[in-house]
Short mmCIF file of C-alpha atoms in Angstrom, two decimals:
data_model
loop_
_atom_site.label_atom_id
_atom_site.label_comp_id
_atom_site.label_asym_id
_atom_site.label_seq_id
_atom_site.Cartn_x
_atom_site.Cartn_y
_atom_site.Cartn_z
CA MET A 1 -28.64 6.27 91.91
CA ARG A 2 -25.31 7.73 90.75
CA TRP A 3 -24.37 4.63 88.74
CA TRP A 4 -27.50 5.18 86.60
CA LYS A 5 -26.11 8.57 85.60
CA MET A 6 -22.77 7.02 84.68
CA LEU A 7 -24.50 4.31 82.67
CA GLY A 8 -26.56 6.94 80.85
CA LEU A 9 -23.50 9.03 80.06
CA ALA A 10 -21.67 5.98 78.76
CA GLY A 11 -24.62 5.19 76.50
CA ILE A 12 -24.72 8.73 75.14
CA MET A 13 -20.99 8.64 74.48
CA GLY A 14 -21.36 5.34 72.64
CA VAL A 15 -24.09 6.73 70.41
CA ALA A 16 -21.99 9.82 69.65
CA ALA A 17 -18.94 7.70 68.82
CA THR A 18 -21.01 5.53 66.49
CA GLY A 19 -22.27 8.64 64.72
CA VAL A 20 -18.72 9.83 64.16
CA VAL A 21 -17.70 6.49 62.65
CA ILE A 22 -20.71 6.47 60.32
CA ALA A 23 -20.07 10.07 59.22
CA ARG A 24 -16.44 9.28 58.37
CA ALA A 25 -17.42 6.23 56.35
CA GLU A 26 -20.03 8.25 54.47
CA ARG A 27 -17.51 10.96 53.61
CA ARG A 28 -15.08 8.36 52.28
CA ARG A 29 -17.81 6.72 50.22
CA ARG A 30 -18.90 10.01 48.67
CA ALA A 31 -15.32 10.95 47.80
CA TYR A 32 -15.23 8.44 44.91
CA THR A 33 -15.75 9.73 41.39
CA PRO A 34 -18.30 7.92 39.22
CA GLU A 35 -15.46 6.44 37.14
CA GLU A 36 -13.75 5.05 40.25
CA ILE A 37 -17.00 3.44 41.34
CA LYS A 38 -17.45 1.79 37.93
CA VAL A 39 -13.90 0.43 37.98
CA ARG A 40 -14.32 -0.96 41.51
CA LEU A 41 -17.64 -2.60 40.67
CA ARG A 42 -16.21 -4.20 37.53
CA GLU A 43 -13.27 -5.55 39.56
CA ARG A 44 -15.68 -7.08 42.08
CA VAL A 45 -17.74 -8.71 39.34
CA GLU A 46 -14.59 -10.16 37.76
CA GLN A 47 -13.45 -11.59 41.11
CA ASN A 48 -16.81 -13.18 41.87
CA GLN A 49 -17.47 -14.85 38.53
CA PRO A 50 -16.78 -18.58 38.22
CA GLU A 51 -13.91 -19.56 35.90
CA GLY A 52 -16.16 -20.83 33.11
CA ARG A 53 -18.18 -17.62 32.87
CA ARG A 54 -15.34 -15.13 32.48
CA SER A 55 -15.18 -13.49 29.10
#
């Protein structure tokens, strides 16, 4: 029965670690200013447009 406890603890630790990773990513995402977001989106659009459609 003891290995069930270890398995449960490992699962809880995995969930906690995932939460930490998600929280860090969210903080990084929210750290951008609106102008930085606009610039990044425009760069992505430029990279993804076919050659003939670029203006």
